[in-house]
Structure formats: C-alpha cells, structure tokens
Amino acid sequence: MSVLGATGSIGTQTLDIVRRLPERFRVVAVSANRDVRTVVSQAREFRPQLVALADEAAAAACRQELAGTGIQVLAGEEGLVAVATMPEADVLVGAVVGMAGLVPILAGAKAGKVIALANKESLVVGGQLLMDTACANGAVILPVDSEHSAILQCLAGENRPYLRRLILTASGGPFWGKRRSQLRGVTRREALRHPRWQMGAKISVDSATMMNKGLEVLEAHWLFGAALDAIDVVVHPQSIVHSLVEFQDGSIVAQLGPTDMRHPILYALTYPERVAAGLPGLDLLQVGQLQFMAPDDETFPCLTLAREAGRRGGTAPAALNAANEVAVAAFLQDRIEFLAIPEIVAQVLERHNERPADDLPAVLAADQEGRRLAQQLIDHWEGGAS
Ligand code: MG
C-alpha cells in the first residue's frame, strides 16, 4: 500500500494496522506534509521505496536523514502524486487533510487503485470528478470515515432499490447542548477537546462547528449515490452507533463499534473480508444507554450551509470547503472567534457564483476564489476587532 498523509492521526493508525498484519500488508510509499521526524522514523520501520513531503524544505531535511538507505525522497505535489500512483501499490490510503488531498487522490483514481479514503474534502470538492475518474479507470473508493464505513457495512448484501434513507450519526462535538450566546469567546483548546474521538486539529474544529457532519452529508451523497434529502443526521453523543440505513420496509440496520478509527481503517483495508487484528471489541453492558437527538441548526448552522452548497451543486461545495479551511486555520491561530467560522463560510457561499464542477481547473478556481474571499473577510474581521 501507499499512504498519503502517513504522519497524521489516520496515517499513524493505518500503520498500526500494518504492524498488526505484517503478512498481509507492505508499505511501499508514504507521504507527509512537513513532519520530518515522524516520517523518517516510519521510513526506518516500514522500509518503503518512496517518501514524499509536501514541504520542499522538509523534503530536503528528510533526504539528508535517509541518505544511504536507498529510499527515494520527493517533494511537493509531484511527490504526493508519485506516492499515489506508485505502481507497486494495490491500495492507496488517502489520509491527507483538506483540499490538498484532491490532486494526488485523483491521480490514484486514474491509476486504478483501491482507495481507502479518509480525505472527505476531496469528495466534497471534487465528488463528480473523483467518482467519474474512479469509474472510468476501475478504481474503487472505500470509505475510512467511520459513518460511511458503517453505511457500507449496513448495505452489504442489500439491493440499492430497497434503500430509503441514510442516517448519519453525529457526536455533537464538545459544545453540544450550549446555546449560541455561550459559544462567544470559546477557546481553541475547548474546541479541540472532543468528548469521544481523538482526532487531528482541523477535523476536531469541524466537529465542534458541525461542519464535519455537513461535509459528511456531501461525502455520503457521492459515495452512495443518495439524494441529499435522503440523508438525515441525528446527534448521538455516545458515538457507538456509527450510522444507520433505513430500508423501504421501514427496517433500520445499524453498525456499532468502539470509538476507535482503527476499526473503519481495517474494514476499508480488508473489505469485503472480516480480519482479526487484535483490536478490542465493544462491551455493550459498559455502554449501557444510547441516545438520539435532533441537531441544533440554530446554534450550529454549518450543517445547513453544507446542505445548501450541496443543493446548489457545481462548484458551490468547493467554495464552502475553501472558506471553511481558511476560517478554521484562522481560528486555530486565534485570529478569529469560533462564531466567525460559520459567518465567513455563509458569506463566501452567498457571494459565490457556482459553475459546473466536472473538470479540475473549474474546481481549483472555485477553491482559490473561496480562499481569497475568506481571507479578505478574516482580514476585515481582525481589523474590525482591534
Ligand atoms: Mg466521521
């Protein structure tokens, strides 16, 4: 396998699965953004043929560290594409965070890989493009996202026409139960303190704003070909039921498991098999109660914004995603307050004129435009605040 984004949360947990099943998997290429220390230690352990770093300076440092090992080190987007299209790899794990994943994952689809996809942004932004490219080149996209993995498992052995709706569960994030006024002045540290999942910073903030669930609705739309209004969201604070499918006869099938991303990673890597990897199971008696509640769209408007972008279609989700990435980065740098995130996304979406999103240049242009506009709004925001 090749792993794009090997040093992040999903990447390191993927390598943990490889460590557990050494007779089944071999890592031939890994990429990272700029974390030289982690990627070098991974390279020493797993002995891939190729390492790529998005950051040029980090690649130079890595090349020095790995001198004499025979491991090739590449830099930039070209390097990431080389990892994604590595001829020796059957499986590509797409664990890069954000829009940066789109170009290499598209290249992997063009190369006909089995793609274990954790990068939901590539589907949100370039869903049409990615699904068409995969279809035309015999690539298969298997979700690593826990909700979508759950849906794939619920659909196993069922026929499409029997499907009535998909029900995505949401933990609600660290601020579930709060009113809007109580979110004024919440800190980065509070936003990153997720009650159930250990995740990277970007997705943790997305989870706190509920944008993560909005992105996941769009992700489910592309992965399973479900209409947007046939995809519901329920808040389920225990995060034990990872998602559900309702069939035409009114029966609902759910998938349950511990809050451990290694389970959906393992399923994507071994699909359609069920492989024992020594992961802990779920103790139902310890779980005790399961609750389900309606989302609070007034306090957390990002879910509604994502649905609106999805309904408008074309490049609208690319603009939404770009605005969100820029706003979340600004929040993580303490440049804007938490409540400004949905505000900026809403304004960018409102000003965006969507076009068809069936080629890469159109998608990239919408992304750039969304980023530029969000950045302007943030500069203005800071100016107004000081
Ligand atoms: Mg998820």
Tab-separated table of C-alpha atoms in Angstrom, residues 10-145:
chain	number	residue	atom	x	y	z
A	10	ILE	CA	-5.402	8.306	10.368
A	11	GLY	CA	-1.960	7.689	8.844
A	12	THR	CA	-0.373	6.551	12.105
A	13	GLN	CA	-3.381	4.359	12.934
A	14	THR	CA	-3.169	2.824	9.442
A	15	LEU	CA	0.455	1.921	10.105
A	16	ASP	CA	-0.631	0.385	13.400
A	17	ILE	CA	-2.893	-1.957	11.401
A	18	VAL	CA	0.036	-2.793	9.083
A	19	ARG	CA	2.133	-3.587	12.152
A	20	ARG	CA	-0.603	-5.976	13.324
A	21	LEU	CA	-0.909	-7.721	9.944
A	22	PRO	CA	2.628	-7.846	8.547
A	23	GLU	CA	1.955	-10.941	6.437
A	24	ARG	CA	-0.886	-9.125	4.685
A	25	PHE	CA	0.396	-5.595	4.063
A	26	ARG	CA	3.605	-3.993	2.903
A	27	VAL	CA	4.082	-0.230	2.755
A	28	VAL	CA	5.765	0.853	-0.485
A	29	ALA	CA	5.331	4.638	-0.282
A	30	VAL	CA	4.373	7.249	2.308
A	31	SER	CA	3.828	10.993	2.234
A	32	ALA	CA	3.695	13.695	4.881
A	33	ASN	CA	3.233	17.428	4.895
A	34	ARG	CA	6.299	18.582	6.881
A	35	ASP	CA	6.714	16.283	9.889
A	36	VAL	CA	10.241	15.047	9.089
A	37	ARG	CA	10.913	13.371	12.410
A	38	THR	CA	7.813	11.136	12.302
A	39	VAL	CA	8.102	10.249	8.616
A	40	VAL	CA	11.787	9.345	8.991
A	41	SER	CA	11.034	7.006	11.875
A	42	GLN	CA	8.176	5.470	9.838
A	43	ALA	CA	10.509	5.041	6.857
A	44	ARG	CA	13.091	3.291	9.042
A	45	GLU	CA	10.455	0.942	10.420
A	46	PHE	CA	8.425	0.140	7.283
A	47	ARG	CA	11.134	0.484	4.621
A	48	PRO	CA	9.063	1.983	1.793
A	49	GLN	CA	10.706	2.624	-1.579
A	50	LEU	CA	9.476	6.196	-1.680
A	51	VAL	CA	8.861	9.032	0.792
A	52	ALA	CA	7.368	12.365	-0.278
A	53	LEU	CA	6.961	15.581	1.679
A	54	ALA	CA	4.684	18.373	0.505
A	55	ASP	CA	7.028	20.956	2.001
A	56	GLU	CA	10.267	21.410	-0.032
A	57	ALA	CA	12.496	22.302	2.937
A	58	ALA	CA	11.162	19.345	4.923
A	59	ALA	CA	11.870	17.078	1.932
A	60	ALA	CA	15.487	18.293	1.838
A	61	ALA	CA	15.892	17.566	5.565
A	62	CYS	CA	14.304	14.143	5.129
A	63	ARG	CA	16.586	13.333	2.178
A	64	GLN	CA	19.586	14.009	4.406
A	65	GLU	CA	18.211	11.843	7.221
A	66	LEU	CA	17.527	8.925	4.879
A	67	ALA	CA	20.778	9.180	2.899
A	68	GLY	CA	22.298	5.763	2.305
A	69	THR	CA	19.043	3.847	2.958
A	70	GLY	CA	18.148	3.580	-0.735
A	71	ILE	CA	14.781	5.210	-0.031
A	72	GLN	CA	13.864	7.827	-2.626
A	73	VAL	CA	12.647	11.186	-1.271
A	74	LEU	CA	10.491	13.514	-3.389
A	75	ALA	CA	8.975	16.930	-2.719
A	76	GLY	CA	5.818	18.892	-3.423
A	77	GLU	CA	2.588	17.918	-5.139
A	78	GLU	CA	4.580	15.918	-7.701
A	79	GLY	CA	5.950	13.811	-4.871
A	80	LEU	CA	2.472	13.220	-3.465
A	81	VAL	CA	1.229	12.195	-6.910
A	82	ALA	CA	4.162	9.761	-7.220
A	83	VAL	CA	3.155	8.191	-3.896
A	84	ALA	CA	-0.496	7.982	-5.012
A	85	THR	CA	0.355	6.303	-8.322
A	86	MET	CA	3.163	4.018	-7.118
A	87	PRO	CA	2.953	1.010	-9.497
A	88	GLU	CA	3.849	-1.470	-6.712
A	89	ALA	CA	0.845	-0.407	-4.578
A	90	ASP	CA	-2.575	-2.019	-4.944
A	91	VAL	CA	-4.132	0.102	-2.208
A	92	LEU	CA	-3.880	3.843	-1.663
A	93	VAL	CA	-4.762	5.208	1.773
A	94	GLY	CA	-5.872	8.820	1.318
A	95	ALA	CA	-5.354	10.347	4.756
A	96	VAL	CA	-4.244	13.850	3.801
A	97	VAL	CA	-6.274	16.609	5.499
A	98	GLY	CA	-8.222	19.069	3.361
A	99	MET	CA	-8.302	20.127	-0.259
A	100	ALA	CA	-4.574	19.284	-0.573
A	101	GLY	CA	-5.678	15.666	-0.997
A	102	LEU	CA	-7.694	16.173	-4.178
A	103	VAL	CA	-4.965	16.169	-6.853
A	104	PRO	CA	-2.996	13.141	-5.564
A	105	ILE	CA	-6.178	11.146	-4.822
A	106	LEU	CA	-7.496	11.905	-8.312
A	107	ALA	CA	-4.173	10.630	-9.666
A	108	GLY	CA	-4.621	7.450	-7.623
A	109	ALA	CA	-8.117	7.029	-9.102
A	110	LYS	CA	-6.709	7.494	-12.592
A	111	ALA	CA	-4.143	4.779	-11.789
A	112	GLY	CA	-6.989	2.398	-10.862
A	113	LYS	CA	-6.091	1.961	-7.188
A	114	VAL	CA	-8.293	0.632	-4.433
A	115	ILE	CA	-8.577	3.847	-2.429
A	116	ALA	CA	-9.200	3.719	1.311
A	117	LEU	CA	-10.442	7.266	1.574
A	118	ALA	CA	-10.234	9.279	4.776
A	119	ASN	CA	-9.956	12.621	2.975
A	120	LYS	CA	-13.623	13.658	2.800
A	121	GLU	CA	-12.756	17.082	1.371
A	122	SER	CA	-11.720	15.535	-1.964
A	123	LEU	CA	-15.244	14.140	-2.368
A	124	VAL	CA	-16.922	17.321	-1.121
A	125	VAL	CA	-14.949	19.497	-3.530
A	126	GLY	CA	-14.480	17.186	-6.495
A	127	GLY	CA	-17.095	14.480	-5.955
A	128	GLN	CA	-18.292	14.330	-9.541
A	129	LEU	CA	-14.759	14.347	-10.886
A	130	LEU	CA	-13.423	11.768	-8.456
A	131	MET	CA	-16.320	9.318	-8.856
A	132	ASP	CA	-16.233	9.621	-12.677
A	133	THR	CA	-12.445	9.168	-12.744
A	134	ALA	CA	-12.655	6.133	-10.455
A	135	CYS	CA	-15.433	4.598	-12.557
A	136	ALA	CA	-13.586	5.159	-15.838
A	137	ASN	CA	-10.329	3.639	-14.563
A	138	GLY	CA	-11.551	0.718	-12.462
A	139	ALA	CA	-10.601	2.369	-9.163
A	140	VAL	CA	-12.651	1.520	-6.080
A	141	ILE	CA	-13.285	4.035	-3.319
A	142	LEU	CA	-13.826	2.595	0.156
A	143	PRO	CA	-14.633	4.970	2.996
A	144	VAL	CA	-12.458	5.191	6.095
A	145	ASP	CA	-14.721	7.816	7.683
